[in-house]
XYZ file of N, CA, C and O in Angstrom:
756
model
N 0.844 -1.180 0.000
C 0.000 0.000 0.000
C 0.892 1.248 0.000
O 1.872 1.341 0.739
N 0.497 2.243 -0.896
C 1.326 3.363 -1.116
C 1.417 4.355 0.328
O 0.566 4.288 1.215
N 2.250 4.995 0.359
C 2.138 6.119 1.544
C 2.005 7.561 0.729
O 2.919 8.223 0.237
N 0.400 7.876 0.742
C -0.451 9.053 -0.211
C -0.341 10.072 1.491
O -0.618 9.657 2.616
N 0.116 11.347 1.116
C -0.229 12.339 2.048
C -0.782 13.725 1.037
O -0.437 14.118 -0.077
N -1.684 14.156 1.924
C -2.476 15.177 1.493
C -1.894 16.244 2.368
O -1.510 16.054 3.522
N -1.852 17.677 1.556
C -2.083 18.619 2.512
C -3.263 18.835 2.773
O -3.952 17.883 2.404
N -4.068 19.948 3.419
C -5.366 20.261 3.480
C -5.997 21.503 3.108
O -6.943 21.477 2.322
N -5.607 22.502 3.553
C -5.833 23.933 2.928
C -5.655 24.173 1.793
O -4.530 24.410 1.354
N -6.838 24.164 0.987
C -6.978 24.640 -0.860
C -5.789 23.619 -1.633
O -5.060 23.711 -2.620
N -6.045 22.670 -0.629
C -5.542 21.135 -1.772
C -6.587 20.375 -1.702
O -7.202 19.882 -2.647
N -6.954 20.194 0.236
C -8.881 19.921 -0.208
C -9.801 20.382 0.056
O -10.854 19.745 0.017
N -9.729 21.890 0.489
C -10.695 22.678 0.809
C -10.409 23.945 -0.204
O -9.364 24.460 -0.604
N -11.547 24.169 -0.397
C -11.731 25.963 -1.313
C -10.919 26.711 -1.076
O -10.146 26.997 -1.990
N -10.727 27.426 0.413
C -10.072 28.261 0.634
C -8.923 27.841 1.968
O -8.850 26.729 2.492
N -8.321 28.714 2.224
C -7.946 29.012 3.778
C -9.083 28.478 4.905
O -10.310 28.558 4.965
N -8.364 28.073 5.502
C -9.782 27.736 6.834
C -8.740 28.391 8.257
O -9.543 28.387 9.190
N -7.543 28.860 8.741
C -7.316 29.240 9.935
C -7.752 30.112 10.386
O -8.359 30.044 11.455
N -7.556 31.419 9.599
C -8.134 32.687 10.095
C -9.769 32.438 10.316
O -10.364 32.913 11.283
N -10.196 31.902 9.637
C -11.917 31.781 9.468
C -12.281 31.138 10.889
O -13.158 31.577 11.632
N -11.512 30.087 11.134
C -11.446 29.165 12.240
C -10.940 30.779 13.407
O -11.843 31.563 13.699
N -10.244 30.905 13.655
C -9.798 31.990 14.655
C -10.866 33.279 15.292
O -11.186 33.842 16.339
N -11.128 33.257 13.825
C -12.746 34.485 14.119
C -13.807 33.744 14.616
O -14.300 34.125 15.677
N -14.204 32.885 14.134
C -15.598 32.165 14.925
C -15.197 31.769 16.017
O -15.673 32.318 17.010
N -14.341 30.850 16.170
C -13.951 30.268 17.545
C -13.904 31.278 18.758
O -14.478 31.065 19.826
N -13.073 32.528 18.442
C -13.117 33.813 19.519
C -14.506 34.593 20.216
O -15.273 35.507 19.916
N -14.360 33.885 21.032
C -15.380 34.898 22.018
C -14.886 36.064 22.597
O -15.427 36.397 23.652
N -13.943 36.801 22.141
C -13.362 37.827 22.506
C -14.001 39.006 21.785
O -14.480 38.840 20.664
N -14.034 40.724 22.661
C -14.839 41.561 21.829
C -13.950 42.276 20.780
O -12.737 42.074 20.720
N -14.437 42.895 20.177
C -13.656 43.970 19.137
C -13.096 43.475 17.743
O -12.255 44.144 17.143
N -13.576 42.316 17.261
C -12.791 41.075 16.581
C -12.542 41.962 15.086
O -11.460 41.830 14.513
N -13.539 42.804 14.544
C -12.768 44.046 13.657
C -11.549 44.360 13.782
O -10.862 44.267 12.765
N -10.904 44.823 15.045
C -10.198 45.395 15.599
C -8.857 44.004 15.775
O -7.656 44.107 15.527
N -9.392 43.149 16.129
C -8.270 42.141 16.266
C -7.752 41.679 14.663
O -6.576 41.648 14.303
N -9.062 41.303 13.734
C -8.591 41.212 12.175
C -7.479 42.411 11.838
O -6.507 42.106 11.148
N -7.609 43.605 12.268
C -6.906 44.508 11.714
C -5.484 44.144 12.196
O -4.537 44.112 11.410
N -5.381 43.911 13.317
C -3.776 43.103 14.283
C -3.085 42.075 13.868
O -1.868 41.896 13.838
N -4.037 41.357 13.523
C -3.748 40.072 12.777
C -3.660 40.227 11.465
O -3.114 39.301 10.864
N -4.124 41.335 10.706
C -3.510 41.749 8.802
C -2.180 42.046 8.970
O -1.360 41.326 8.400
N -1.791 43.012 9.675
C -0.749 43.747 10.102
C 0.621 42.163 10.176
O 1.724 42.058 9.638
N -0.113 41.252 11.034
C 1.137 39.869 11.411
C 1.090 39.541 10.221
O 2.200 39.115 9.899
N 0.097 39.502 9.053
C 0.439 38.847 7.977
C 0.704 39.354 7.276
O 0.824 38.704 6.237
N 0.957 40.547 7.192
C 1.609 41.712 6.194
C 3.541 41.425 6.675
O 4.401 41.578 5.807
N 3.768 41.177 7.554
C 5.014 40.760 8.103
C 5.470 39.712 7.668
O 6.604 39.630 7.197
N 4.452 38.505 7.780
C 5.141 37.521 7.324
C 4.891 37.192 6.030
O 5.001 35.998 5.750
N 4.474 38.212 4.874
C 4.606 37.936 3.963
C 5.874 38.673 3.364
O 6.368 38.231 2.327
N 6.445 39.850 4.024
C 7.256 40.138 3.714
C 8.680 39.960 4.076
O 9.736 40.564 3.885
N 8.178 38.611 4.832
C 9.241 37.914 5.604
C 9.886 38.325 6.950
O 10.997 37.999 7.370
N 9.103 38.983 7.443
C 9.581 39.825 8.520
C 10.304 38.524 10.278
O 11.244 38.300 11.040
N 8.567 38.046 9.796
C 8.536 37.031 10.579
C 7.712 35.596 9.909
O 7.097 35.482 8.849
N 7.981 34.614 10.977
C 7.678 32.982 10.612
C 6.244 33.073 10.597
O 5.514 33.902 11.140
N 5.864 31.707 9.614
C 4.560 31.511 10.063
C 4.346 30.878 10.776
O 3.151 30.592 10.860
N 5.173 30.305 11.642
C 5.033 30.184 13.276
C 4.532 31.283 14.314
O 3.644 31.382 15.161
N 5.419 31.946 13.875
C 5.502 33.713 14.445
C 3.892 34.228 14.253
O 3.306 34.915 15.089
N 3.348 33.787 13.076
C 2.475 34.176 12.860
C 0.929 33.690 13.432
O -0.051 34.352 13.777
N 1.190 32.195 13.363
C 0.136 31.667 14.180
C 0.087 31.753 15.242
O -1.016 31.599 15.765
N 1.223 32.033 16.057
C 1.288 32.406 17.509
C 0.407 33.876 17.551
O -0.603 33.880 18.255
N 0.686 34.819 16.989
C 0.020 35.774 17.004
C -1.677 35.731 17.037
O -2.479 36.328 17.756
N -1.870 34.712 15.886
C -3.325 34.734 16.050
C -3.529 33.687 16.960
O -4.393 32.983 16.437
N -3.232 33.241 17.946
C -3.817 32.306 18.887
C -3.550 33.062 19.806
O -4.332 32.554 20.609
N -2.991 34.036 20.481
C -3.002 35.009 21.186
C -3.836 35.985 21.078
O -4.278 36.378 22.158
N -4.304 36.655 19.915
C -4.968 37.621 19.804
C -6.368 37.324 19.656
O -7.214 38.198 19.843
N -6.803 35.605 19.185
C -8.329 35.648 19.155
C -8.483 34.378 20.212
O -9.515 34.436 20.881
N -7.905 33.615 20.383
C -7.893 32.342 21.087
C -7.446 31.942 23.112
O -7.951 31.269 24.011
N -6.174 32.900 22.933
C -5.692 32.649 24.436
C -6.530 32.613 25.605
O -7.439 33.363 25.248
N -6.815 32.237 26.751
C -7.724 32.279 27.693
C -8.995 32.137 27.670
O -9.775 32.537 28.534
N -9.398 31.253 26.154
C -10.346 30.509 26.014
C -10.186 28.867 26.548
O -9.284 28.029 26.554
N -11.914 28.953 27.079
C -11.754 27.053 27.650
C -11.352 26.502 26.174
O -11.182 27.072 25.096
N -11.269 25.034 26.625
C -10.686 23.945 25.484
C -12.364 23.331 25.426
O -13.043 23.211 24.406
N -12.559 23.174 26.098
C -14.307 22.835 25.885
C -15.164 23.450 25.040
O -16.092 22.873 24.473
N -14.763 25.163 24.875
C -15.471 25.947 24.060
C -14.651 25.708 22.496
O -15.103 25.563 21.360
N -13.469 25.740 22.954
C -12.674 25.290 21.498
C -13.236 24.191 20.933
O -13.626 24.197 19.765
N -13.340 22.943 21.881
C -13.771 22.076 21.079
C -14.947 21.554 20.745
O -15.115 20.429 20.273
N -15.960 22.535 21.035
C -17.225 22.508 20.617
C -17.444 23.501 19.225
O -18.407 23.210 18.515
N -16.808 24.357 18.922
C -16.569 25.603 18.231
C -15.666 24.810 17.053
O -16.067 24.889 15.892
N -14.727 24.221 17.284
C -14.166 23.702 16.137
C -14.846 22.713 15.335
O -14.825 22.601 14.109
N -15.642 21.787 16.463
C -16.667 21.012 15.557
C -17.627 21.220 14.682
O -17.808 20.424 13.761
N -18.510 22.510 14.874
C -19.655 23.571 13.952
C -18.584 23.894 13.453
O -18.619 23.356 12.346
N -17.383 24.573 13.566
C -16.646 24.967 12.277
C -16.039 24.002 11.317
O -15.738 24.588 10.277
N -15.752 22.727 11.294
C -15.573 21.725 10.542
C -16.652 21.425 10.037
O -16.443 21.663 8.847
N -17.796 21.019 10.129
C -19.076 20.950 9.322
C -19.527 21.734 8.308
O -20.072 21.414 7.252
N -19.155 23.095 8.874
C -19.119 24.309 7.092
C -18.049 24.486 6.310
O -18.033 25.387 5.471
N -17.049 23.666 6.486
C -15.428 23.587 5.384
C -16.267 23.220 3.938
O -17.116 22.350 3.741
N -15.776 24.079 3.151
C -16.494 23.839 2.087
C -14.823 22.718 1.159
O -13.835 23.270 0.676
N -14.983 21.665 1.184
C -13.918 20.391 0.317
C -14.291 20.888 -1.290
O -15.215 21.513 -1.811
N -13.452 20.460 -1.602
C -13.079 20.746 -3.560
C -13.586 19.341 -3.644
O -13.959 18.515 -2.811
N -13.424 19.372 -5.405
C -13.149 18.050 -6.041
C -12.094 17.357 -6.018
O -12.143 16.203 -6.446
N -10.763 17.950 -5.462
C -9.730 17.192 -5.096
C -9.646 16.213 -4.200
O -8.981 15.180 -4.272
N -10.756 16.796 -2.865
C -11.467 15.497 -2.049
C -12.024 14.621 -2.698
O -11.436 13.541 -2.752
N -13.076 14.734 -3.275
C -13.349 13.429 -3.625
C -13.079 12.843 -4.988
O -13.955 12.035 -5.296
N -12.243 12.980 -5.802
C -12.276 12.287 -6.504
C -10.610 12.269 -6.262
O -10.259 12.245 -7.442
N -9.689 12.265 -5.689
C -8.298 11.906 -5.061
C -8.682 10.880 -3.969
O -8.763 9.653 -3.911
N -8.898 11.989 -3.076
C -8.665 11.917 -1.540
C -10.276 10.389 -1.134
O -10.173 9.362 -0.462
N -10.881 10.659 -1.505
C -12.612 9.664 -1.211
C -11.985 8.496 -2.416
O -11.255 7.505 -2.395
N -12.600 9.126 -3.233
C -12.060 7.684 -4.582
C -10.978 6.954 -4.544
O -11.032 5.733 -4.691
N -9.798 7.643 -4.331
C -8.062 6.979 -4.426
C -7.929 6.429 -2.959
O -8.062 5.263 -2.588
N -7.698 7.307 -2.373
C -6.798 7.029 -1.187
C -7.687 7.711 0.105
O -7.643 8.840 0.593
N -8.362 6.734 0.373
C -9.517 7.427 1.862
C -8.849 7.149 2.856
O -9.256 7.718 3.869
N -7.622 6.236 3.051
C -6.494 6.286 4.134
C -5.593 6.741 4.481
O -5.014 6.538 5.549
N -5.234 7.638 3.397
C -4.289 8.534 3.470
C -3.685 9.624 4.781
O -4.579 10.074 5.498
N -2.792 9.892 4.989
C -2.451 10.826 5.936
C -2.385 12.553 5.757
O -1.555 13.238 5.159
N -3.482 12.912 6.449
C -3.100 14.507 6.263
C -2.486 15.351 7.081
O -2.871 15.459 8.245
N -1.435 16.079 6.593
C -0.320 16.602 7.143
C -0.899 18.031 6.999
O -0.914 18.354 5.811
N -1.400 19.031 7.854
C -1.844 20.232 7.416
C -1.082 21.269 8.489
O -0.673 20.964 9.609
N -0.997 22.672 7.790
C -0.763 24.015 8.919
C -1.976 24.554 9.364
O -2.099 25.756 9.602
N -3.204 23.447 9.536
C -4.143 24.235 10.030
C -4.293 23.533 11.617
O -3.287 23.006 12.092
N -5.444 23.545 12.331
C -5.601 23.020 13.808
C -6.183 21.801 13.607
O -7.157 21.555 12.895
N -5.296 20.773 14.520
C -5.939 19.392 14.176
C -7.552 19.767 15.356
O -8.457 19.025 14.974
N -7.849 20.332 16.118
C -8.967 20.626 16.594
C -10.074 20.616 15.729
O -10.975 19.903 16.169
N -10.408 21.328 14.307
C -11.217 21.520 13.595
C -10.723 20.607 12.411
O -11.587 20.624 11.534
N -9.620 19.793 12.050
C -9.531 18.992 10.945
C -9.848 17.928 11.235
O -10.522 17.261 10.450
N -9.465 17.441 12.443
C -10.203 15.882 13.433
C -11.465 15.497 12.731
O -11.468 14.509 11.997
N -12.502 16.195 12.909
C -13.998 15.685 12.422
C -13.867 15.225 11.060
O -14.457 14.203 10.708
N -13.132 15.902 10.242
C -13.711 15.434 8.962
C -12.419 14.165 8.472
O -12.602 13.767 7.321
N -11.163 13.508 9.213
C -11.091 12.380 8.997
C -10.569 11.779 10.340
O -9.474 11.860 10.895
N -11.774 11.127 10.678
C -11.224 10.807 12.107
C -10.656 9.086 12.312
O -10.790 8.441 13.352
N -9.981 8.562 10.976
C -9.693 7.526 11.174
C -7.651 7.601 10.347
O -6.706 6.874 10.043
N -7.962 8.606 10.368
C -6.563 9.034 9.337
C -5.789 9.622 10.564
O -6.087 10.144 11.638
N -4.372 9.201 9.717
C -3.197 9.995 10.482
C -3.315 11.052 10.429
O -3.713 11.418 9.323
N -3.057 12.323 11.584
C -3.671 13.677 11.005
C -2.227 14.262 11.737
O -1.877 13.899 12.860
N -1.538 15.131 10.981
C -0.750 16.000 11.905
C -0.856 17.297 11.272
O -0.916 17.718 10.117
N -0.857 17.895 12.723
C -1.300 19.452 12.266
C -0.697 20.606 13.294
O 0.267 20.412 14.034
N -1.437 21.830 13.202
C -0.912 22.637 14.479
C -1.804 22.448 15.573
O -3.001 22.188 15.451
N -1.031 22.623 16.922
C -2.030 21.565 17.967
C -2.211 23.410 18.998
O -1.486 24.380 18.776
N -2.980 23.381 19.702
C -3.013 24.494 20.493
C -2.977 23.806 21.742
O -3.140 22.615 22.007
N -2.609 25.290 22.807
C -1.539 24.530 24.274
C -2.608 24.840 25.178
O -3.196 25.918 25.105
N -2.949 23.804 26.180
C -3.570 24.294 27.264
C -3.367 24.390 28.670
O -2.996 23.351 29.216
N -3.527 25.401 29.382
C -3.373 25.192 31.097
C -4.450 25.639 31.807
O -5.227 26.570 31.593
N -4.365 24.712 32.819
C -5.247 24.814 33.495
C -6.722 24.771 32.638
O -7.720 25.160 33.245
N -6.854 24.327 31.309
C -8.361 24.200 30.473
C -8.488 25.565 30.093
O -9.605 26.073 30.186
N -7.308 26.401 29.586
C -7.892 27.450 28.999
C -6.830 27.378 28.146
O -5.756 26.860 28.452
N -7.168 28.048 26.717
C -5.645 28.323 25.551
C -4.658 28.701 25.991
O -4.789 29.678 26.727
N -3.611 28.312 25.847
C -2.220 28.959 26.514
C -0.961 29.270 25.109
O 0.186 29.710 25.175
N -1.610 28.917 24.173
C -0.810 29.781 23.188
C -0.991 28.591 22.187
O -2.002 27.894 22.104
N 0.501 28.430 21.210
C 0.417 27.263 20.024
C 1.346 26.488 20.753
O 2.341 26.912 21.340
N 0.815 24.926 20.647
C 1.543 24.273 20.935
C 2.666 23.407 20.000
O 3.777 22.924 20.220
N 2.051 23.457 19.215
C 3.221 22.759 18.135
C 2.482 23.483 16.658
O 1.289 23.789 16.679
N 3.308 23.698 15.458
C 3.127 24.528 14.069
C 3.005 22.993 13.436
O 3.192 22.035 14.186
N 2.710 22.808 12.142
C 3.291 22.431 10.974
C 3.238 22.520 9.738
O 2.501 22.023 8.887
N 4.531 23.556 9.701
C 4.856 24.415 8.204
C 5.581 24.211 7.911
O 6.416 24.216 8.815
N 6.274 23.752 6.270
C 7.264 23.353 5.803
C 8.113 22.372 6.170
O 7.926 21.179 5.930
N 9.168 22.887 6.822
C 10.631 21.986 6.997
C 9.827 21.113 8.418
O 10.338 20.035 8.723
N 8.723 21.548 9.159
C 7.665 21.079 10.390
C 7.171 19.707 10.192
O 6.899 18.922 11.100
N 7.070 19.466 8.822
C 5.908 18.816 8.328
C 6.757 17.531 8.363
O 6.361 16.479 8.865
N 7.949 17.708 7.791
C 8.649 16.315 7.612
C 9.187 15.737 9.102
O 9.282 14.587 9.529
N 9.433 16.786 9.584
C 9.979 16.303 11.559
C 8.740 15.847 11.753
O 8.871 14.631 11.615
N 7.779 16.035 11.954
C 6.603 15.664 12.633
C 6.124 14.082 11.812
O 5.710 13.153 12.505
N 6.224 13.976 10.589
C 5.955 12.901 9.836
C 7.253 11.736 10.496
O 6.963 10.587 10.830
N 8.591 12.274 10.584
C 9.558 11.289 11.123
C 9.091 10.861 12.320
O 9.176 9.673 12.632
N 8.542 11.793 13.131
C 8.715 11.082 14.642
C 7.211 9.829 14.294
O 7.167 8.761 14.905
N 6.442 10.106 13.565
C 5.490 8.719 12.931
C 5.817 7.721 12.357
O 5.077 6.758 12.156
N 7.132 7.838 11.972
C 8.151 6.595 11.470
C 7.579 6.819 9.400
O 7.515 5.892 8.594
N 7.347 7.941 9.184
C 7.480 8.150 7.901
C 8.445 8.827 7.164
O 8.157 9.968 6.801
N 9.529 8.365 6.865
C 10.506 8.954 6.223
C 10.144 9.074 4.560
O 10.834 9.840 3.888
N 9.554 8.658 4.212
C 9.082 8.718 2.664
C 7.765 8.722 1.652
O 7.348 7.655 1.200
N 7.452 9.356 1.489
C 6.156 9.479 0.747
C 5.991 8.779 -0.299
O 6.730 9.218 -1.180
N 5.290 7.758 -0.705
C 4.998 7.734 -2.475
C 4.181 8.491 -3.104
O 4.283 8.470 -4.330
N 3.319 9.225 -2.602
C 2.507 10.342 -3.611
C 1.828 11.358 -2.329
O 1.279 11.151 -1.246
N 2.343 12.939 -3.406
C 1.953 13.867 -2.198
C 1.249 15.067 -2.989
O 1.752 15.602 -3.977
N 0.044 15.410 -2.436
C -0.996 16.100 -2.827
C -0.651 17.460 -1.852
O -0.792 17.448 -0.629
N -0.075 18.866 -2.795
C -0.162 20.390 -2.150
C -0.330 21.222 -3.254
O -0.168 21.076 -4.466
N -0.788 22.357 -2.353
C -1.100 23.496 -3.254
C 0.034 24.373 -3.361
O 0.156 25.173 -4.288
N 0.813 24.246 -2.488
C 1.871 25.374 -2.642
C 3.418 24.693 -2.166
O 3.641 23.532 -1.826
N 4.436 25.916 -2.279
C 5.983 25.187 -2.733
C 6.306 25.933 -1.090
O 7.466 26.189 -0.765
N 5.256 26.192 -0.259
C 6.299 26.077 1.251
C 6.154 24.948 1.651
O 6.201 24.912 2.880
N 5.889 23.328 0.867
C 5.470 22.409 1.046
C 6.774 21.664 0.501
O 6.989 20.452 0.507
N 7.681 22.808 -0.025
C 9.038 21.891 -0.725
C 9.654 20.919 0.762
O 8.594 20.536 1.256
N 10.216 20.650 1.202
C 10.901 19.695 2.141
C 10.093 18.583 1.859
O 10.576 17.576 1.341
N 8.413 18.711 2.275
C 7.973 17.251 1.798
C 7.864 16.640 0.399
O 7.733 15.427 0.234
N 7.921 17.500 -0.574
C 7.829 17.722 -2.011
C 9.144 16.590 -2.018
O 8.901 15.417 -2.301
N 10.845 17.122 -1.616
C 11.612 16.225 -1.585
C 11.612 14.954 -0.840
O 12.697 14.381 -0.938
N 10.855 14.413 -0.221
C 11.011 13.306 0.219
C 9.972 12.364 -0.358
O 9.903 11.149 -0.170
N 8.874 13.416 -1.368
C 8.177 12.377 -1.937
C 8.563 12.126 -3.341
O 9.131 12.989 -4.010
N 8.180 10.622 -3.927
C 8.279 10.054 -4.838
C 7.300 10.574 -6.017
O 7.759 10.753 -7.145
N 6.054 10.789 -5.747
C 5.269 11.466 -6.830
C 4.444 12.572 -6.107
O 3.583 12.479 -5.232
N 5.118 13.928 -6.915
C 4.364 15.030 -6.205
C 2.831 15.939 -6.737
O 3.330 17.034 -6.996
N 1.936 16.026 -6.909
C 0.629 16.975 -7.335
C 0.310 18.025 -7.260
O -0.691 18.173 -6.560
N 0.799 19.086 -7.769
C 0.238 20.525 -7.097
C -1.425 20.805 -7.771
O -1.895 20.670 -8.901
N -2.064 21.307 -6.291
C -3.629 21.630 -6.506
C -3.544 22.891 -6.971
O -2.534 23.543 -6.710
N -4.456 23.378 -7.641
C -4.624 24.745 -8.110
C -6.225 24.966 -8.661
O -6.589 24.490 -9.736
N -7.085 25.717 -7.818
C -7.939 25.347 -7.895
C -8.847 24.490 -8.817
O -9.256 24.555 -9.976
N -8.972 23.645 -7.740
C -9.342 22.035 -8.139
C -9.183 21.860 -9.624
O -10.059 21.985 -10.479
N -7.943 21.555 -9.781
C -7.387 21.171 -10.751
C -5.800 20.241 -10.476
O -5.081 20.501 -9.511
N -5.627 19.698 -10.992
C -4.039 18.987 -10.393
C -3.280 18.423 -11.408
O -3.649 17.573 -12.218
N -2.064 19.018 -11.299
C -0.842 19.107 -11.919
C 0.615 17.988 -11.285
O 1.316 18.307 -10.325
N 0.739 17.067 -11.861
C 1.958 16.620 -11.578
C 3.160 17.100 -12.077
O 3.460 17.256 -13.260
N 4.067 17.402 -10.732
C 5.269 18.114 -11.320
C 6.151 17.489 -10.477
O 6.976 18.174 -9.873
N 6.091 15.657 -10.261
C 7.447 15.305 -9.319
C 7.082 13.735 -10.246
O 5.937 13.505 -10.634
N 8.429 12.610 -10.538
C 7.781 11.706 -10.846
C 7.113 11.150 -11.861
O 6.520 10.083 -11.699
């Protein structure tokens, strides 16, 4: 059996889902006001200022911190139910390979529901005492393959992403796919 990994963000979903996830989930007031804080972190890290580590820390601080994990994880579940999936889900991901492992930079909190029998590694959020305490672990880029090693996967045979901050796993896989809206391009293999 092949080792198929998917990313998840607009390889099998439409769009972005973190920020979307960050705003609903926040019961915090002024959330206009926090989007504007949080453009500003991503205006940085697009200009490389800072990581997108750097960056998700920011937004789990600014909409998430000193929230229960109970509310998180009731909140992430209604927010996994409205992920709007491409055709790359199902006719890859459902048709090909429904065992596959998804390796995403989004929160395994809200990616859990929709494969809850799959390897899932993702960014995990930290808790104390049952309230958010910041990010607990990222996985972006060069993240993705450490986190896949400590699962005892050193090698991919076919890997489904939308984008090239996905190169580190790109090199360790054998046949690579770039998504573009729902459309897919082999360019490894």
């Amino acid at each position: 059996m092949p080792i198929v990994v998917f990313d998840f963000d607009k390889t099998l979903t439409k769009k972005d889902t973190v920020l979307g996830f960050l705003t609903m989930a926040s019961s915090k007031t002024v959330i206009p006001l926090r989007l504007l804080i949080q453009l500003f972190f991503a205006v940085l890290h697009k200009l490389k200022f800072i990581s997108n580590e750097q960056l998700k820390k920011a937004g789990v601080d600014i909409f998430l911190k000193g929230m229960p994990e109970e509310e998180i994880k009731r909140k992430a579940g209604t927010y996994s139910a409205g992920i709007e999936l491409n055709n790359i889900y199902k006719t890859e991901y459902l048709s090909k390979y429904p065992a596959a492992i998804i390796v995403t930079a989004s929160f395994e909190d809200y990616v859990r529901p929709l494969f809850p029998g799959n390897l899932l590694i993702g960014a995990k959020l930290g808790y104390s005492d049952g309230l958010v305490s910041g990010l607990a672990q990222n996985a972006y880029g060069n993240q993705k393959v450490a986190l896949l090693h400590k699962q005892g996967v050193d090698w991919v045979d076919i890997f489904y992403t939308d984008s090239f901050s996905d190169q580190a796993l790109m090199d360790i896989s054998t046949v690579v796919y770039l998504v573009k809206n729902n459309d897919i391009k082999k360019i490894k293999g």
